[in-house]
Amino acid sequence: MDISRREFTKIGCKIIIGATAGTTIVESLITNSIAAENSPVKGGYNWEEHFWGYVVDTRKCIGCGRCANACKLENHVPFDEEVYRTWIERYRVKKTSLETREEEVVIDSPDGGIEGFVDDIPAEEIKKAFFVPKICNHCDNPPCVQVCPVGATYTTKDGVVLVDYEYCIGCRYCIQGCPYGARYFNTEKGTADKCTWCYHRITKGLLPACVQACPTGARKFGDMLDKDSEVNKIIDEERINLLKPDLGTKPKVFYIGLDREVK
Amino acid sequence: MLDNLIWGYVYPNESEIQWSILIVLYPYITGLVAGAFIASSLYHVFGKNEIKPVARFALLTALSFLLVAMLPLLVHLGRPERGIEIMFTPHLTSAMSGFGYIFSFYLIIVVLEIWLSFREDIVKKALSSHGWKELLYSSLALFSFDISEKALHDDEKFARKLAIIGIPSAAFLHGYVGFIFGGIKANPWWSTPLMPIIFLMSAIVSGIALLILLYIAAMKIRKHAIDHKCLQSLAHYLWIFLILDVTLELLEIISMKYASREDIDIINRLLSDKIGFTFWGVQLTLGILIPFILLLMVNFIKKRDTLKMIMISISCIFVVIGVFAMRWNVVIGGQEISKSLVGTLTYVPVFFSQEGVLPAIIIFMLPFIILRVVTAILPPWKDMEEETQKLK
């Protein structure tokens, strides 16, 4: 291969310029990312400007299980283990004679409701039935954060309760402390694990996977700092309820149409 | 198979029991520590001279169990290598975060207390032995060989002060373990302000019972007569603490049943079905009622020391089993009810696994081995054998 001196110089110059420019660009990217880590604004997301809330309209849930399925897919929650970041409960109140007045309630959540539900009680025996989607309440006063002995679980500025998998010692005290059964043990990581409200999605302006997947709008997610958000409208206008409000955990999942049987 | 173990509705994430037999062992062992220490302070602080023969032995027992108290927790962690973070970055709102500090503080007190009460022996041994033994005992004496009357008197005064600090810290060590459970509002079976004090009383009961058993066993092995005055005095204290213990345990159940809150149905099911046998049968009848009656009879029988000794031994064996059942009923029982309050689970112990029965047995054997080693280095037998006869 014959290369003239002129051409050789040209290629040489290109390499030198390229290398210099390349390192400068890489360097500036690194500096930027370090700066971004230290500032509250990350990739355009400022966690001080948001405070997330979640609404479940139990009247709309049809128990299709798409939410629970989407959650496992999105967050790599093992399908072959009995662990769930979100699940659907089915409540069926059976008919009883008027004399006894004692209600028989059958509650189930086979496989978290991922595969939907089978009618194993004849319709004529049922007085009323409904589905209740469950998810971490991301409590304002979270008992799981309170009991963590090393502070590996924490509340973000935008109101999401997360687990630091690099720090959790796996004592499972938080799993005991959660009154809602929302936490589980991640056998692969050896740490506690839970719903993050798809933090990796919501900080990019996307919806949590379960909300995205819901075909009926039974699950709603939004910013409580935004006056016009759907979540705020519902909280302002509807009669809402919380799960186990007497425990003082101050959940941020708000329920519409919550029956007294729901625990 | 899973379906047979679950009754009613439990939250999907609850299908696995999180805290296994190792976590039953943890409060059991710390309880024995606290109990043995408090037994020794009956002599060291309250000057009950009849306890003197076992006072130093009780301290060594407390140390042997204390050294393994941390182990079941560590083995149980999902990431044991990060366990030390509890010391470096404790999250102070957590009841569990203080454990490392309380444990270490208490360990220091127990070690100091032992050192002071054995110092005279250590120095004498250092001065009378040669070779590696001399080195061992000299270093144990911290190369300070002053055993003049004044020095020993100062030791005693300091030891007494330490024991006075020791009692609240022993109480704290174990009361605190109770609070780890009592502070969990999510669990109706755990969440009670009585939990720390119930734990403490049962700890004292189990510690004294263990001490009596170890004392009798040691004397049998060493073929030495038993100091019946000491034995019966210990049995008397055991009896008093049994009464306090059962009062609190029953008070908790009675107030739960009387108040009949939302969770009463599931508590009733727990008590009648899940832990019915271990609670009413083992914890209360075998572990408290029978020993209570036996020890009461010991108080009334005159002379017949051998019979009394047999009755006391049986009581102590039952008490030690009963307190283990109590820990089981709290730790496992609390997890066998679902937080949905409408379902129960069943814990099936596994034998061979990180959290199985086998590691639990191994961990529970360790303190006895440690005690054998410690008593070889610092023999407490002189105290027990001074006034009694060597048996042929």
XYZ file of C-alpha atoms in Angstrom:
655
model
C 0.000 0.000 0.000
C 1.474 3.272 -1.185
C 0.795 6.347 0.871
C 2.182 9.736 -0.166
C 3.693 11.969 2.459
C 0.784 14.362 2.053
C -1.792 11.671 2.681
C 0.159 10.330 5.631
C 0.209 13.776 7.206
C -3.534 14.124 6.621
C -4.362 10.823 8.316
C -1.954 11.591 11.141
C -3.558 14.957 11.774
C -7.035 13.410 11.763
C -5.992 10.819 14.339
C -4.439 13.433 16.592
C -7.419 15.772 16.321
C -9.835 12.897 16.786
C -8.047 11.603 19.853
C -7.856 15.032 21.467
C -11.464 15.883 20.680
C -12.588 12.417 21.771
C -10.995 12.613 25.213
C -12.278 16.142 25.662
C -15.798 15.021 24.868
C -15.575 11.962 27.143
C -14.062 14.079 29.875
C -16.752 16.722 29.646
C -19.403 13.976 29.734
C -17.894 12.575 32.928
C -17.689 16.038 34.490
C -21.301 16.629 33.540
C -22.478 13.384 35.015
C -20.588 14.029 38.258
C -22.143 17.481 38.385
C -25.547 15.959 37.719
C -25.091 13.519 40.568
C -24.377 16.329 42.961
C -27.229 18.570 41.870
C -30.886 17.799 42.538
C -31.568 17.849 38.821
C -30.730 14.524 37.208
C -31.250 14.158 33.497
C -33.738 17.004 33.674
C -35.538 15.473 36.647
C -35.661 17.438 39.883
C -36.988 15.384 42.741
C -37.862 18.438 44.722
C -40.448 19.416 42.130
C -42.550 16.268 42.486
C -44.433 14.365 45.116
C -46.013 11.234 43.803
C -49.377 9.754 44.651
C -51.355 6.745 43.531
C -55.077 6.154 43.246
C -56.846 2.822 43.003
C -60.460 2.834 41.850
C -61.589 -0.585 43.025
C -64.896 -0.159 41.176
C -63.087 -0.283 37.881
C -60.781 -3.255 38.453
C -61.785 -6.321 36.462
C -59.086 -8.622 37.839
C -57.390 -9.240 34.496
C -53.961 -9.357 36.120
C -52.167 -7.366 33.452
C -50.764 -4.960 36.028
C -49.184 -7.702 38.118
C -47.810 -9.319 34.978
C -46.424 -6.037 33.629
C -44.781 -5.351 36.988
C -42.960 -8.668 37.062
C -41.785 -8.198 33.475
C -40.690 -4.601 33.938
C -38.891 -5.105 37.232
C -37.511 -8.613 36.660
C -39.423 -10.015 39.599
C -39.110 -13.809 39.339
C -42.253 -15.451 37.947
C -41.487 -18.779 39.592
C -41.324 -17.407 43.135
C -44.136 -16.304 45.438
C -42.990 -12.677 45.464
C -44.953 -9.683 44.212
C -44.520 -5.941 44.033
C -48.181 -5.607 43.192
C -51.065 -8.050 43.221
C -54.837 -8.219 42.954
C -57.104 -9.545 45.661
C -60.561 -10.910 44.967
C -63.247 -10.593 47.643
C -66.427 -12.615 47.425
C -69.095 -12.174 50.077
C -71.352 -15.185 50.156
C -75.094 -15.099 50.616
C -76.239 -16.122 54.056
C -79.639 -16.490 55.646
C -80.938 -13.360 57.304
C -81.105 -15.050 60.713
C -77.449 -15.855 61.137
C -76.240 -12.415 59.960
C -72.733 -13.804 59.830
C -70.990 -13.058 56.600
C -68.686 -15.485 54.927
C -66.041 -13.700 52.881
C -63.783 -15.637 50.562
C -60.590 -13.786 49.736
C -57.978 -15.027 47.308
C -55.158 -13.883 45.094
C -53.949 -16.943 43.164
C -50.456 -16.228 41.845
C -51.028 -12.569 42.686
C -53.829 -12.542 40.124
C -51.373 -12.604 37.224
C -53.290 -15.319 35.401
C -56.676 -13.822 36.241
C -59.272 -15.560 38.382
C -61.341 -18.745 38.048
C -65.038 -18.868 39.059
C -64.904 -21.611 41.632
C -67.993 -20.455 43.540
C -71.341 -20.533 41.658
C -72.570 -17.007 40.952
C -75.901 -17.610 42.695
C -74.132 -18.178 46.012
C -72.380 -14.824 45.887
C -73.883 -11.659 47.311
C -71.209 -9.251 46.199
C -67.764 -9.519 44.730
C -64.972 -7.131 43.823
C -61.293 -6.887 43.102
C -58.787 -4.833 45.049
C -55.376 -4.124 43.523
C -52.631 -3.871 46.142
C -49.245 -2.211 45.932
C -46.725 -0.638 48.282
C -48.394 2.380 49.887
C -45.174 4.414 49.939
C -46.301 5.625 53.332
C -45.548 9.125 54.520
C -44.733 7.602 57.886
C -43.241 4.309 56.723
C -42.706 1.674 59.420
C -40.276 -0.177 57.143
C -37.959 2.840 56.989
C -38.296 3.316 60.742
C -37.173 -0.214 61.564
C -34.276 -0.592 59.102
C -31.211 -0.932 61.345
C -28.728 0.488 58.826
C -30.844 2.994 56.926
C -30.743 0.959 53.725
C -34.379 1.716 53.039
C -35.308 5.365 52.723
C -37.847 7.833 51.421
C -36.867 9.954 48.435
C -37.643 13.679 48.292
C -40.418 12.928 45.809
C -42.070 10.546 48.278
C -41.020 7.102 47.096
C -39.797 4.423 49.501
C -36.796 2.623 48.044
C -34.248 -0.014 49.065
C -30.503 0.449 48.630
C -29.548 -3.034 47.458
C -25.865 -2.237 47.902
C -26.395 -1.502 51.573
C -29.215 -3.724 52.838
C -27.924 -6.414 55.230
C -30.903 -8.694 54.670
C -32.186 -8.850 58.252
C -35.810 -8.754 57.018
C -36.950 -6.524 59.849
C -38.639 -4.245 57.294
C -40.609 -7.181 55.911
C -41.895 -7.794 59.441
C -42.567 -4.104 59.911
C -44.706 -3.572 56.817
C -48.367 -3.967 57.758
C -49.399 -4.451 54.130
C -47.228 -7.397 53.127
C -45.743 -5.241 50.377
C -42.137 -6.301 50.928
C -40.427 -9.554 50.091
C -36.993 -11.103 50.323
C -34.967 -11.114 47.123
C -33.160 -14.445 47.332
C -30.842 -13.569 44.467
C -29.613 -10.308 45.995
C -29.924 -11.456 49.611
C -31.748 -8.232 50.425
C -35.238 -6.917 50.969
C -37.123 -5.826 47.871
C -40.301 -3.951 47.050
C -42.276 -1.813 44.637
C -40.472 1.342 43.518
C -43.472 2.836 41.708
C -41.153 2.126 38.751
C -38.806 4.899 39.846
C -36.695 4.370 36.738
C -39.772 5.181 34.641
C -41.434 7.973 36.581
C -38.235 10.001 36.702
C -38.289 9.929 32.902
C -41.861 11.128 32.724
C -43.339 7.669 32.139
C -46.048 5.943 34.161
C -45.379 2.957 36.423
C -45.742 -0.270 34.457
C -48.865 -1.368 36.356
C -50.644 1.912 35.660
C -49.616 1.792 32.023
C -50.883 -1.774 31.663
C -54.273 -1.269 33.321
C -56.956 -1.417 30.611
C -59.759 0.103 32.692
C -58.058 3.012 34.441
C -58.434 1.430 37.860
C -54.871 2.465 38.675
C -53.873 6.098 38.426
C -50.587 7.740 39.152
C -49.665 11.371 39.350
C -47.922 14.285 40.915
C -49.548 15.648 44.043
C -47.603 18.889 43.648
C -49.384 19.427 40.327
C -52.752 21.056 41.064
C -54.346 19.740 37.907
C -53.121 16.164 38.095
C -55.773 13.482 37.925
C -54.671 12.095 41.262
C -55.194 15.447 42.943
C -58.628 15.875 41.351
C -59.736 12.488 42.622
C -58.392 13.153 46.126
C -60.183 16.513 46.138
C -63.514 15.331 44.782
C -64.027 11.672 45.635
C -64.628 9.927 48.934
C -61.377 8.162 49.393
C -60.038 5.727 51.914
C -56.716 4.291 52.997
C -55.596 0.821 54.017
C -55.215 0.339 57.792
C -55.405 4.080 58.514
C -55.456 3.379 62.259
C -51.783 2.358 62.153
C -50.779 5.922 61.405
C -48.617 4.978 58.436
C -50.161 7.696 56.220
C -50.304 5.740 52.957
C -50.042 7.534 49.622
C -52.143 4.983 47.773
C -55.713 6.298 47.879
C -58.640 3.967 47.370
C -62.039 4.665 45.911
C -64.821 2.232 46.812
C -62.948 0.387 49.519
C -65.172 -2.193 51.208
C -65.039 -2.772 54.962
C -63.787 -6.312 54.385
C -60.552 -5.116 52.801
C -57.599 -5.415 55.130
C -48.492 -28.988 49.652
C -48.332 -25.242 50.222
C -52.118 -25.030 50.307
C -52.366 -27.327 53.332
C -50.075 -25.049 55.297
C -52.119 -21.940 54.602
C -55.563 -21.282 55.991
C -57.746 -18.365 54.938
C -56.162 -15.514 53.031
C -52.561 -14.479 53.531
C -50.859 -11.735 51.524
C -49.055 -13.299 48.551
C -45.647 -12.183 49.840
C -46.247 -13.911 53.152
C -46.066 -17.455 51.824
C -42.556 -17.733 53.251
C -41.794 -17.424 56.984
C -39.029 -14.809 57.223
C -37.615 -15.394 60.693
C -36.773 -19.008 61.354
C -35.627 -21.121 64.280
C -32.367 -19.146 64.462
C -34.312 -16.050 65.442
C -36.031 -18.143 68.104
C -32.614 -19.069 69.413
C -31.384 -15.469 69.560
C -33.731 -14.184 72.295
C -33.424 -17.545 74.021
C -29.646 -17.248 74.304
C -29.635 -13.565 75.285
C -32.273 -14.421 77.858
C -30.041 -17.065 79.395
C -27.227 -14.488 79.520
C -29.342 -11.885 81.278
C -30.762 -14.451 83.677
C -27.402 -15.922 84.647
C -25.989 -12.438 85.208
C -28.865 -11.384 87.399
C -28.509 -14.601 89.395
C -24.875 -13.751 90.044
C -25.721 -10.217 91.105
C -28.015 -11.604 93.797
C -24.715 -12.247 95.557
C -22.540 -9.483 94.114
C -25.020 -6.655 94.601
C -27.653 -7.805 97.028
C -25.233 -9.703 99.224
C -27.219 -12.920 99.283
C -24.425 -15.060 100.688
C -26.198 -18.345 100.104
C -25.751 -17.734 96.346
C -21.994 -17.243 96.729
C -21.013 -20.780 95.639
C -22.423 -20.201 92.137
C -21.932 -16.433 91.790
C -18.694 -16.568 89.814
C -19.810 -19.658 87.901
C -22.910 -17.692 86.878
C -20.720 -14.939 85.453
C -18.749 -17.439 83.376
C -22.021 -18.949 82.168
C -23.267 -15.514 81.163
C -20.046 -14.867 79.235
C -20.150 -18.216 77.424
C -23.658 -17.596 76.179
C -23.032 -13.949 75.453
C -20.170 -14.828 73.111
C -22.536 -16.749 70.810
C -25.576 -14.491 71.200
C -24.694 -12.596 68.029
C -24.152 -15.725 65.960
C -27.725 -16.804 65.121
C -28.472 -13.278 63.886
C -25.377 -13.162 61.737
C -26.009 -16.562 60.159
C -29.550 -15.512 59.389
C -28.653 -12.297 57.523
C -29.086 -12.261 53.765
C -25.787 -10.384 53.498
C -23.777 -11.373 56.596
C -20.686 -9.556 55.280
C -22.568 -6.272 55.675
C -23.715 -7.045 59.213
C -21.027 -4.825 60.711
C -22.762 -1.792 59.174
C -25.131 -1.974 62.146
C -22.174 -0.730 64.205
C -20.782 1.773 61.698
C -23.946 3.326 60.352
C -26.729 2.575 62.803
C -30.118 3.951 61.827
C -31.228 5.141 65.203
C -34.987 4.982 64.712
C -34.656 1.222 64.403
C -35.013 -0.839 67.537
C -32.485 -3.240 66.047
C -29.750 -0.673 65.419
C -28.695 -0.440 69.069
C -28.004 -4.120 69.330
C -24.321 -3.947 68.482
C -23.666 -1.232 71.041
C -25.727 -2.702 73.837
C -24.162 -6.083 73.180
C -20.617 -4.674 73.228
C -21.204 -2.556 76.311
C -22.601 -5.526 78.155
C -19.765 -7.761 77.017
C -17.275 -5.281 78.463
C -19.131 -5.223 81.778
C -19.294 -9.001 82.024
C -15.613 -9.401 81.123
C -14.564 -6.735 83.655
C -16.757 -8.258 86.326
C -15.214 -11.685 85.715
C -11.706 -10.262 85.713
C -12.206 -8.488 89.007
C -13.765 -11.438 90.747
C -11.112 -13.849 89.502
C -8.123 -11.515 89.793
C -6.814 -12.968 93.026
C -6.909 -16.498 91.552
C -5.284 -15.352 88.350
C -2.414 -13.624 90.137
C -1.828 -16.594 92.432
C -1.736 -18.903 89.427
C 0.616 -16.614 87.554
C 2.993 -16.553 90.487
C 2.907 -20.281 91.109
C 3.126 -21.620 87.539
C 5.850 -21.790 84.920
C 6.237 -21.744 81.166
C 3.270 -20.935 78.920
C 0.893 -21.137 81.864
C 2.782 -18.400 83.612
C 2.601 -16.312 80.470
C -1.138 -16.995 80.058
C -2.055 -16.088 83.619
C 0.351 -13.170 83.771
C -1.195 -11.667 80.692
C -4.670 -12.409 82.063
C -3.575 -10.532 85.173
C -2.409 -7.722 82.862
C 1.007 -8.083 84.561
C -0.324 -6.443 87.685
C 0.296 -8.714 90.634
C -0.856 -6.600 93.544
C -3.111 -8.748 95.698
C -2.648 -6.952 98.959
C -5.703 -6.732 101.161
C -6.250 -3.144 100.161
C -6.071 -3.943 96.434
C -8.530 -6.796 96.803
C -10.849 -4.615 98.788
C -10.745 -1.976 96.034
C -11.438 -4.697 93.481
C -14.473 -5.777 95.395
C -15.791 -2.266 95.690
C -15.338 -1.675 91.973
C -16.884 -5.046 91.122
C -19.921 -4.173 93.165
C -20.319 -0.875 91.344
C -19.956 -2.659 88.031
C -22.576 -5.199 89.007
C -24.910 -2.348 89.880
C -24.457 -0.997 86.344
C -24.650 -4.582 85.136
C -28.179 -5.195 86.361
C -29.844 -2.400 84.390
C -27.732 -3.237 81.356
C -28.671 -6.922 81.573
C -32.268 -5.819 81.901
C -31.782 -3.443 79.013
C -30.060 -6.036 76.828
C -32.988 -8.330 77.103
C -35.834 -5.891 77.526
C -34.566 -4.395 74.332
C -34.816 -7.745 72.544
C -38.433 -7.753 73.643
C -38.898 -4.313 72.161
C -37.625 -5.507 68.770
C -40.836 -7.525 68.667
C -43.037 -5.319 70.818
C -42.388 -2.300 68.618
C -43.769 -3.876 65.445
C -47.233 -2.364 65.129
C -47.915 -4.374 62.001
C -48.110 -7.566 64.028
C -50.930 -7.806 66.577
C -49.306 -10.751 68.373
C -46.068 -8.826 68.924
C -47.233 -5.279 69.367
C -47.606 -4.880 73.113
C -45.783 -2.637 75.579
C -45.585 -5.623 77.920
C -43.246 -7.462 75.567
C -39.923 -6.143 76.957
C -40.818 -6.933 80.535
C -42.249 -10.342 79.653
C -39.007 -11.102 77.845
C -37.013 -9.947 80.822
C -38.919 -12.027 83.360
C -38.756 -15.153 81.248
C -35.058 -14.437 80.706
C -34.382 -14.351 84.431
C -36.413 -17.501 84.917
C -34.549 -19.376 82.187
C -31.154 -18.098 83.339
C -31.627 -19.209 86.943
C -32.969 -22.598 85.829
C -30.006 -23.125 83.519
C -27.602 -22.119 86.259
C -29.150 -24.651 88.651
C -28.909 -27.396 86.047
C -25.297 -26.549 85.212
C -24.412 -26.433 88.903
C -25.933 -29.840 89.591
C -24.308 -31.279 86.463
C -20.895 -29.828 87.369
C -21.059 -31.242 90.880
C -22.114 -34.653 89.586
C -19.249 -34.658 87.077
C -16.762 -33.528 89.720
C -18.242 -36.055 92.161
C -18.775 -33.442 94.804
C -21.639 -32.943 97.223
C -24.174 -30.262 96.435
C -24.653 -27.240 98.632
C -28.341 -27.692 99.257
C -28.736 -24.343 100.918
C -27.498 -22.607 97.799
C -29.590 -24.833 95.546
C -32.783 -24.258 97.484
C -32.150 -20.560 97.657
C -31.778 -20.398 93.866
C -34.934 -22.472 93.534
C -36.721 -20.004 95.755
C -35.748 -17.077 93.526
C -36.753 -19.095 90.486
C -40.161 -19.582 92.044
C -40.615 -15.850 92.719
C -39.638 -14.870 89.180
C -41.903 -17.588 87.771
C -44.827 -15.897 89.471
C -43.913 -12.506 87.994
C -43.413 -14.094 84.599
C -46.727 -15.933 84.483
C -48.592 -12.898 85.782
C -47.367 -10.785 82.904
C -47.878 -13.480 80.295
C -51.442 -14.063 81.398
C -52.093 -10.345 81.710
C -51.195 -9.913 78.076
C -53.538 -12.677 76.909
C -56.348 -11.579 79.191
C -56.210 -7.952 78.086
C -56.071 -8.970 74.433
C -59.112 -11.178 74.870
C -60.977 -8.684 77.004
C -60.387 -5.735 74.700
C -61.367 -7.928 71.720
C -60.126 -5.626 69.004
C -60.215 -6.243 65.298
C -57.434 -8.811 65.552
C -58.998 -10.986 68.237
C -60.345 -13.602 65.809
C -56.919 -14.307 64.388
C -55.303 -14.257 67.849
C -57.876 -16.778 69.054
C -57.144 -18.982 66.089
C -53.426 -18.696 66.769
C -53.882 -19.673 70.397
C -56.316 -22.495 69.780
C -54.931 -23.920 66.583
C -51.460 -22.844 65.456
C -49.577 -22.624 68.751
C -52.255 -24.165 70.951
C -50.012 -26.990 72.130
C -46.765 -25.050 72.461
C -48.502 -22.167 74.260
C -50.977 -23.746 76.674
C -49.223 -27.088 76.870
C -45.498 -26.400 76.844
C -45.080 -22.724 77.733
C -47.713 -22.441 80.457
C -48.387 -25.943 81.816
C -45.040 -27.680 81.450
C -42.908 -24.567 81.670
C -44.665 -22.693 84.452
C -47.527 -24.501 86.208
C -45.738 -27.790 86.957
C -42.463 -26.134 88.077
C -44.498 -23.702 90.154
C -46.201 -26.551 92.022
C -42.994 -28.574 92.380
C -41.054 -25.589 93.720
C -43.889 -24.731 96.059
C -43.695 -28.259 97.445
C -39.927 -27.905 97.845
C -40.619 -24.989 100.156
C -42.831 -27.128 102.382
C -40.944 -30.391 102.489
C -38.588 -30.627 105.440
C -35.189 -32.330 105.146
C -35.048 -34.965 102.351
C -32.541 -32.929 100.350
C -32.105 -35.512 97.602
C -35.828 -35.553 96.855
C -35.855 -31.772 96.785
C -32.895 -31.764 94.452
C -34.693 -34.093 92.056
C -37.807 -31.934 92.188
C -35.779 -28.799 91.572
C -33.938 -30.428 88.659
C -37.162 -31.526 87.020
C -38.612 -28.040 87.496
C -35.557 -26.468 85.920
C -35.594 -28.794 82.917
C -39.265 -27.945 82.399
C -38.613 -24.218 82.831
C -35.794 -24.212 80.296
C -37.982 -26.058 77.785
C -40.948 -23.825 78.608
C -39.020 -20.619 77.984
C -37.774 -21.971 74.667
C -41.416 -22.634 73.808
C -42.224 -19.064 74.848
C -39.616 -17.677 72.414
C -40.951 -19.997 69.752
C -44.537 -18.898 70.362
C -43.558 -15.256 70.049
C -41.205 -15.441 67.072
C -42.814 -18.215 65.035
C -46.342 -17.670 66.350
C -46.261 -14.031 65.333
C -45.340 -14.999 61.807
C -47.907 -17.746 61.545
C -50.702 -15.210 61.500
C -51.085 -13.145 58.366
C -51.116 -9.376 58.556
C -54.310 -9.649 56.512
C -55.763 -10.814 59.872
C -57.820 -13.412 58.021
C -55.312 -16.161 57.398
C -52.615 -18.300 58.970
C -49.436 -19.956 57.777
C -47.403 -22.855 59.077
C -43.696 -22.855 59.739
C -42.073 -26.117 58.764
C -38.539 -26.312 60.133
C -35.920 -27.614 57.735
C -33.044 -29.642 59.146
C -30.182 -29.066 56.714
C -30.068 -25.466 55.553
C -28.501 -22.160 56.447
C -31.521 -21.419 58.601
C -32.290 -24.975 59.569
C -32.417 -26.946 62.773
C -28.858 -28.248 62.366
C -27.110 -24.839 62.564
C -29.405 -23.984 65.467
C -28.285 -27.106 67.344
C -24.630 -26.393 66.572
C -24.948 -22.789 67.743
C -26.679 -23.884 70.926
C -23.911 -26.399 71.700
C -21.203 -23.756 71.398
C -21.779 -21.980 74.738
C -21.401 -25.264 76.594
C -18.074 -25.906 74.882
C -16.965 -22.345 75.604
C -18.023 -22.754 79.228
C -15.920 -25.920 79.489
C -12.871 -24.038 78.172
C -13.459 -20.949 80.306
C -13.917 -22.967 83.480
C -10.690 -24.811 82.703
C -8.834 -21.493 82.594
C -10.697 -19.831 85.447
C -12.002 -22.629 87.676
C -14.884 -21.434 89.867
C -15.131 -24.786 91.670
C -13.385 -23.653 94.832
C -16.439 -21.535 95.735
C -18.740 -24.495 95.412
C -16.566 -27.061 97.118
C -15.238 -25.164 100.087
C -17.927 -26.186 102.501
C -19.131 -29.432 101.012
C -17.760 -32.935 101.031
C -15.970 -34.733 98.254
C -18.013 -37.795 97.364
C -16.299 -41.140 97.076
